[in-house]
JSON list of C-alpha atoms in Angstrom, two decimals:
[
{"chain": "A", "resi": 69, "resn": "UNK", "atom": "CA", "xyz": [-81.91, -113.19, -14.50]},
{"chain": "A", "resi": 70, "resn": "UNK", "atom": "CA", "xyz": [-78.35, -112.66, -15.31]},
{"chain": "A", "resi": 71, "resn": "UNK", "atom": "CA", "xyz": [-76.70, -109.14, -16.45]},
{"chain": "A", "resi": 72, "resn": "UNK", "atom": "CA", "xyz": [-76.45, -110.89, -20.25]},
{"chain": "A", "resi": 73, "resn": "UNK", "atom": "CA", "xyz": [-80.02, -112.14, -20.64]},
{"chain": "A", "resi": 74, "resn": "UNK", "atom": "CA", "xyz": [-81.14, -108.82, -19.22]},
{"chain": "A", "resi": 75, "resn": "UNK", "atom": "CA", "xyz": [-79.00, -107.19, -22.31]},
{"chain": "A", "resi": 76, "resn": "UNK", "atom": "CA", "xyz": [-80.18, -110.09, -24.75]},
{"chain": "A", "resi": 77, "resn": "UNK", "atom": "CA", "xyz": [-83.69, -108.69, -23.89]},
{"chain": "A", "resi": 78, "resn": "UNK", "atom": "CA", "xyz": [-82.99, -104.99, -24.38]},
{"chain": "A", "resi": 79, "resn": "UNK", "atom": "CA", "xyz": [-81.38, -105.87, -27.20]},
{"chain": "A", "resi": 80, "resn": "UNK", "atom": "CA", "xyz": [-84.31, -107.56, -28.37]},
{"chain": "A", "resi": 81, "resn": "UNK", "atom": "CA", "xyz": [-86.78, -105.38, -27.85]},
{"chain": "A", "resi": 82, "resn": "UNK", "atom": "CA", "xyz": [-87.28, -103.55, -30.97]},
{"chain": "A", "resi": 83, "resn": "UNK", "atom": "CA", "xyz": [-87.67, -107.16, -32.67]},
{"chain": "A", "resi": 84, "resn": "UNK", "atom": "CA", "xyz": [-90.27, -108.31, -29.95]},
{"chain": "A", "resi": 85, "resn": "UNK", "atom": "CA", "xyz": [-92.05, -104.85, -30.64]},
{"chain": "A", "resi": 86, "resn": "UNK", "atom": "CA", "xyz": [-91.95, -105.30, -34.45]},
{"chain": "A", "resi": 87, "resn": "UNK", "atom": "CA", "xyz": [-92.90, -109.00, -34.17]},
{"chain": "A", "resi": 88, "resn": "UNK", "atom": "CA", "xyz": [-96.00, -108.11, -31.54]},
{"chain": "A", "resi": 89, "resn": "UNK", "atom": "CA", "xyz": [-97.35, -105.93, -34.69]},
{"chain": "A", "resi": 90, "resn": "UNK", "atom": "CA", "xyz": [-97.05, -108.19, -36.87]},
{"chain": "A", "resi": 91, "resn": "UNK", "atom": "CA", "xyz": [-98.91, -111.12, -34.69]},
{"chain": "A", "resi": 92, "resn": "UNK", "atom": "CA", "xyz": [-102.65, -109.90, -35.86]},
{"chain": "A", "resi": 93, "resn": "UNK", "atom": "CA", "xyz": [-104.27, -109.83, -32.72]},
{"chain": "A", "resi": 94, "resn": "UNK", "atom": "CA", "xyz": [-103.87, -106.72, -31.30]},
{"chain": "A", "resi": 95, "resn": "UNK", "atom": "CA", "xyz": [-105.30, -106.97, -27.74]},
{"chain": "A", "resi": 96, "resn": "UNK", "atom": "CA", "xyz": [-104.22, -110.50, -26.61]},
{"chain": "A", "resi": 97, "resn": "UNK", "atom": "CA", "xyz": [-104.37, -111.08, -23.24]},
{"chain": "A", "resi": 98, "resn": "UNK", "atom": "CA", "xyz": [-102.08, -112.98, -21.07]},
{"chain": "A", "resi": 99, "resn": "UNK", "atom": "CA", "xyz": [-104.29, -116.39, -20.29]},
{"chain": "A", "resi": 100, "resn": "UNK", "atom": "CA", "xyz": [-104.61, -117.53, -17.30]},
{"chain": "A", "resi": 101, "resn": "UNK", "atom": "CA", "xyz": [-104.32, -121.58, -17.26]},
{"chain": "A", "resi": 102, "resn": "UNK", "atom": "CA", "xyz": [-102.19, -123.77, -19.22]},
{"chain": "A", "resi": 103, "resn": "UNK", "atom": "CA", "xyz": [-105.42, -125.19, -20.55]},
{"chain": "A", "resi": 104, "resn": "UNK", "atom": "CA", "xyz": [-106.29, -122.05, -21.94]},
{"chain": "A", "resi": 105, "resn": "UNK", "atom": "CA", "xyz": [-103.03, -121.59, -23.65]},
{"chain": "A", "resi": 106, "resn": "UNK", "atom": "CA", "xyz": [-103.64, -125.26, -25.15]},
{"chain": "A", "resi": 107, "resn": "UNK", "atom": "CA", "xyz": [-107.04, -124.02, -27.13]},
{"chain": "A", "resi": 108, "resn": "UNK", "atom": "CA", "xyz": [-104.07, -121.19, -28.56]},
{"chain": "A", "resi": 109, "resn": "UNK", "atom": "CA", "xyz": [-102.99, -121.13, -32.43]},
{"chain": "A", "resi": 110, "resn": "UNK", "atom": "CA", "xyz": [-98.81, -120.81, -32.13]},
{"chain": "A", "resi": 111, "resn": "UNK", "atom": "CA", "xyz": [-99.33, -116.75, -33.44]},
{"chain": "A", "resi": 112, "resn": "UNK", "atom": "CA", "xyz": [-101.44, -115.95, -30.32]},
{"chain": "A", "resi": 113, "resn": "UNK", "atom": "CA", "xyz": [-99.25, -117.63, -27.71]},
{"chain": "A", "resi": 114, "resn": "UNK", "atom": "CA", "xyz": [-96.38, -116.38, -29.06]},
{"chain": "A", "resi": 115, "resn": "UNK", "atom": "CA", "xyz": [-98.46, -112.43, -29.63]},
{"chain": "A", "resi": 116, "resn": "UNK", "atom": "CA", "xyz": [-99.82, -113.02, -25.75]},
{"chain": "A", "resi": 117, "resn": "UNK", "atom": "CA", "xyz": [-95.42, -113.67, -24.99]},
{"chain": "A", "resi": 118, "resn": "UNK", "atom": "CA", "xyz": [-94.03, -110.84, -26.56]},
{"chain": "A", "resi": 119, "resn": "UNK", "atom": "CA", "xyz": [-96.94, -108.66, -25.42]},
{"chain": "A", "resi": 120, "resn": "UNK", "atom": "CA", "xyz": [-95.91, -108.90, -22.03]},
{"chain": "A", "resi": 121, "resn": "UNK", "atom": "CA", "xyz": [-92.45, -109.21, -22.84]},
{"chain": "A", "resi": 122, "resn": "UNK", "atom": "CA", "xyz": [-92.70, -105.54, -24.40]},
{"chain": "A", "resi": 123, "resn": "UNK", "atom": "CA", "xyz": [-95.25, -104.13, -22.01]},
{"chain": "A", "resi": 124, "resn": "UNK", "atom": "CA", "xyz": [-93.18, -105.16, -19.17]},
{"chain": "A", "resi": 125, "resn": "UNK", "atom": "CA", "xyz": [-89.64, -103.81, -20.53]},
{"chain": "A", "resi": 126, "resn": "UNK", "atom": "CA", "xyz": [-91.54, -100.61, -21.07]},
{"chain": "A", "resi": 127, "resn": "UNK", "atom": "CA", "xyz": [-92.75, -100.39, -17.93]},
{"chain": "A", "resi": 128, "resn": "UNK", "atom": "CA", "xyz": [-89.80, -101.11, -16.01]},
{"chain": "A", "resi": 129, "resn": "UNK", "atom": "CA", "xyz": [-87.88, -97.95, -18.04]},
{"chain": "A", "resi": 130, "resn": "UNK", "atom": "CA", "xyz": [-90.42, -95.57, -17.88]},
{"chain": "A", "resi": 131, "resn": "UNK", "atom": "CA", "xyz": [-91.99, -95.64, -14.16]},
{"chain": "A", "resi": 132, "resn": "UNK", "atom": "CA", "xyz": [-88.30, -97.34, -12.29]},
{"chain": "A", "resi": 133, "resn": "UNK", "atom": "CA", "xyz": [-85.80, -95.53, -13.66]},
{"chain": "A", "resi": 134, "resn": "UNK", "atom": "CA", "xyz": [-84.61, -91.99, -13.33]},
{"chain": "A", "resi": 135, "resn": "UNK", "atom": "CA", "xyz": [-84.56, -89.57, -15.91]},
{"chain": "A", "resi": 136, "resn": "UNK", "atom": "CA", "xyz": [-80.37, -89.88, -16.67]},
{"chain": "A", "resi": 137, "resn": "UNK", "atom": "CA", "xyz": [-80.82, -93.87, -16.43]},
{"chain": "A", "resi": 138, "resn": "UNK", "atom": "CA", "xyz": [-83.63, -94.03, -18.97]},
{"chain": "A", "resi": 139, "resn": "UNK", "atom": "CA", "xyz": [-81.69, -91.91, -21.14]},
{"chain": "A", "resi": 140, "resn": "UNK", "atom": "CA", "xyz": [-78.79, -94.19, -20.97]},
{"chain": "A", "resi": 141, "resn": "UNK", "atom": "CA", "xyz": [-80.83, -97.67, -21.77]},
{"chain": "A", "resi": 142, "resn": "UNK", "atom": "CA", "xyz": [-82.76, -95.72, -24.76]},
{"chain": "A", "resi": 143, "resn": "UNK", "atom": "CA", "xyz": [-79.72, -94.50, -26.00]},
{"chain": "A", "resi": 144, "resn": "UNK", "atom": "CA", "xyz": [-77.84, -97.94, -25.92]},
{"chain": "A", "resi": 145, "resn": "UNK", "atom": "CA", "xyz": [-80.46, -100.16, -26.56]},
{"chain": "A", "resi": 146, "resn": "UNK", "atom": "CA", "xyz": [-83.68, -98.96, -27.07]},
{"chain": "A", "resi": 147, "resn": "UNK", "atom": "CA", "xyz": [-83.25, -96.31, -30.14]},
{"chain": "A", "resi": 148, "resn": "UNK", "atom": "CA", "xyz": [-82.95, -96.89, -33.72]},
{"chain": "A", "resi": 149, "resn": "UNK", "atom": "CA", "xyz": [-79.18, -96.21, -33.57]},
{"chain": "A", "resi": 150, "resn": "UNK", "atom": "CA", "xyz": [-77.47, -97.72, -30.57]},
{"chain": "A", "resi": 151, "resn": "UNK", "atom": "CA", "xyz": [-74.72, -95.60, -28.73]},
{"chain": "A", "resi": 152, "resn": "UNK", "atom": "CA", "xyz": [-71.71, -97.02, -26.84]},
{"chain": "A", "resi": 153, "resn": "UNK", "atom": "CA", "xyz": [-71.49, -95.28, -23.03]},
{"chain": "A", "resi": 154, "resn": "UNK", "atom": "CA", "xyz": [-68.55, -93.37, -24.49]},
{"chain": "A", "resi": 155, "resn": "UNK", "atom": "CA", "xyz": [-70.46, -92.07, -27.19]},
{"chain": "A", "resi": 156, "resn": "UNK", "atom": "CA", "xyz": [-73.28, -91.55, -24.96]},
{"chain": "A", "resi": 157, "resn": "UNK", "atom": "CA", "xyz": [-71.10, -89.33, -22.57]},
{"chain": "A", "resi": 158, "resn": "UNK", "atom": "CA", "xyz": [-69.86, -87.33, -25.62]},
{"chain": "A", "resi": 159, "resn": "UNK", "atom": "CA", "xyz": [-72.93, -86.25, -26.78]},
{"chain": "A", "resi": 160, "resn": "UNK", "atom": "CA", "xyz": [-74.47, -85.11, -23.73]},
{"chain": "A", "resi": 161, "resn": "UNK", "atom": "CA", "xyz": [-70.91, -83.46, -22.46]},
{"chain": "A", "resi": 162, "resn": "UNK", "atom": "CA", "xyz": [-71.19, -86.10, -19.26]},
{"chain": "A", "resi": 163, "resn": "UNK", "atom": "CA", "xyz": [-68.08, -87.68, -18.03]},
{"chain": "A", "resi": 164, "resn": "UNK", "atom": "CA", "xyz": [-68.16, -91.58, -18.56]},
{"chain": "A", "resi": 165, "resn": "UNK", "atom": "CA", "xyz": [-67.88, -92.38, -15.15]},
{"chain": "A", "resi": 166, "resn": "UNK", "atom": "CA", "xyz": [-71.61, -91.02, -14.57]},
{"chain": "A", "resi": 167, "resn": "UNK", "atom": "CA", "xyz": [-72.87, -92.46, -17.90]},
{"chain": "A", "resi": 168, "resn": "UNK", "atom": "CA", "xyz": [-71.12, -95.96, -16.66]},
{"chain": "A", "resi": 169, "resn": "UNK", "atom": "CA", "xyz": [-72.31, -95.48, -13.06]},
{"chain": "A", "resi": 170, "resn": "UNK", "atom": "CA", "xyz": [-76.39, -94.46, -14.37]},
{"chain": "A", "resi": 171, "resn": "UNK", "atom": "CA", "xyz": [-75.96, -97.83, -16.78]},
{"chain": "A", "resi": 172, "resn": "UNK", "atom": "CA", "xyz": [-75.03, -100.29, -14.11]},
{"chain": "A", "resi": 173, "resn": "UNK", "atom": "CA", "xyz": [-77.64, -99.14, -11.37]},
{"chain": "A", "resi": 174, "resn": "UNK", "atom": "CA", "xyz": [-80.83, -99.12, -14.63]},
{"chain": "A", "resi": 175, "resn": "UNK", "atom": "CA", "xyz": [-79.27, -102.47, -15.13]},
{"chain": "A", "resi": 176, "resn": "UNK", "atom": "CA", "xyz": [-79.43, -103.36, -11.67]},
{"chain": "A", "resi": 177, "resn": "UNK", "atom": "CA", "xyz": [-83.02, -101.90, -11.43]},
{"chain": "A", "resi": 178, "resn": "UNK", "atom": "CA", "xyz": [-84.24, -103.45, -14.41]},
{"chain": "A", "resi": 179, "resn": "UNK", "atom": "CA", "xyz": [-82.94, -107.07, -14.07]},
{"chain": "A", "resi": 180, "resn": "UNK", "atom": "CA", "xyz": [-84.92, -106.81, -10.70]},
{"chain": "A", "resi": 181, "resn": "UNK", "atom": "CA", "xyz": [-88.19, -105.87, -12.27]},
{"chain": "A", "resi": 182, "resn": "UNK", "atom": "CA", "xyz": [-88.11, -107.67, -15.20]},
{"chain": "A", "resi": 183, "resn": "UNK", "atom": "CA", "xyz": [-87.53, -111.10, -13.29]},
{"chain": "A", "resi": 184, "resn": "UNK", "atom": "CA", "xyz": [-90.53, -112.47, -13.71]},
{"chain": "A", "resi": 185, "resn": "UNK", "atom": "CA", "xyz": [-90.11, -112.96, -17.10]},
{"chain": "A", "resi": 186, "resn": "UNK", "atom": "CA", "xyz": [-89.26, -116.54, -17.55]},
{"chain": "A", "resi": 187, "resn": "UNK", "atom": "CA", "xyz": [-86.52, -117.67, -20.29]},
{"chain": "A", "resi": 188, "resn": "UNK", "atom": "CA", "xyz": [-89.62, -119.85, -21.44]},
{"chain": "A", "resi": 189, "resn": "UNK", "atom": "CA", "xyz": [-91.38, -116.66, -22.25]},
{"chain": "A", "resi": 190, "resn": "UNK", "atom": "CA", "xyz": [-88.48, -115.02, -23.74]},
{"chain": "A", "resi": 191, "resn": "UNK", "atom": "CA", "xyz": [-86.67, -117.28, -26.08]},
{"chain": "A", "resi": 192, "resn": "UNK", "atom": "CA", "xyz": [-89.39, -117.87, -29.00]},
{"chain": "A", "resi": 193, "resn": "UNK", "atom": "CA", "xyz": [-88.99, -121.73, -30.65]},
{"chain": "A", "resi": 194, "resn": "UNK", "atom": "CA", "xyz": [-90.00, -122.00, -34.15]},
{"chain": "A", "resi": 195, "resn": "UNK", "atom": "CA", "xyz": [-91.96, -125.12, -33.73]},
{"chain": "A", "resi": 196, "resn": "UNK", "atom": "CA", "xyz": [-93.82, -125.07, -37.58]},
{"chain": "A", "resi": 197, "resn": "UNK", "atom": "CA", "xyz": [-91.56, -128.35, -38.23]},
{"chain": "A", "resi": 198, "resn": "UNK", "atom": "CA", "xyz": [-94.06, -130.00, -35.96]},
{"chain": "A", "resi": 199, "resn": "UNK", "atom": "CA", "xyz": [-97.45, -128.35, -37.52]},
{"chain": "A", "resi": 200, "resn": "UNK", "atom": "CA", "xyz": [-96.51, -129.17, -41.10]},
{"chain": "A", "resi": 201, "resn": "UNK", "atom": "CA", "xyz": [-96.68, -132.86, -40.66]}
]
């Protein structure tokens, strides 16, 4: 996973969080074989994708990064108001160097942990062309 998909899919987030409400299902599991995933209406698939797309973002911030890092990706990508590093630095009376610094090791940390996550998983295809015929 590259440094831009990685920010593509913090950047993301909040949609894949609002769009994983909005699926119905609300305890989808991730199935097992691609047969199982065949016997799956397009909402579920794509509710059983951004489920673990969301549960494993989350994951990765809260138990990999530290406290200053987490801070950092929240602050930039995560909350409802995004904050530039400069901004960031500012606020909490940090020089930039150490706000630049925390971002590019939780980015290093995350893109790590969050590799499993397959571009197939993460870029949703609007496929209802091919159920409406």
């Amino acid at each position: 996973m590259t440094n831009d998909q990685l920010i593509q899919l913090l950047t993301d987030y909040k949609s894949y969080k609002f769009a994983l409400k909005n699926v119905g299902k609300q305890d989808l599991g991730i199935p097992l074989y691609q047969a199982e995933r065949m016997r799956m209406l397009p909402n579920e698939w794509d509710g059983t994708r951004y489920a673990r797309i969301v549960e494993m973002i989350d994951g990765a911030i809260n138990e990999l990064l530290t406290d200053d890092q987490r801070m950092v990706i929240m602050r930039k990508y995560i909350d409802r108001e995004n904050a530039s590093l400069t901004k960031i630095g500012k606020e909490k009376n940090i020089h930039c160097s150490s706000i630049s610094r925390w971002h590019t090791e939780a980015l290093r940390r995350l893109r790590v942990a969050l590799e499993p996550l397959t571009s197939t998983e993460w870029e949703i295809t609007n496929v209802d062309h091919m159920l409406s015929a």
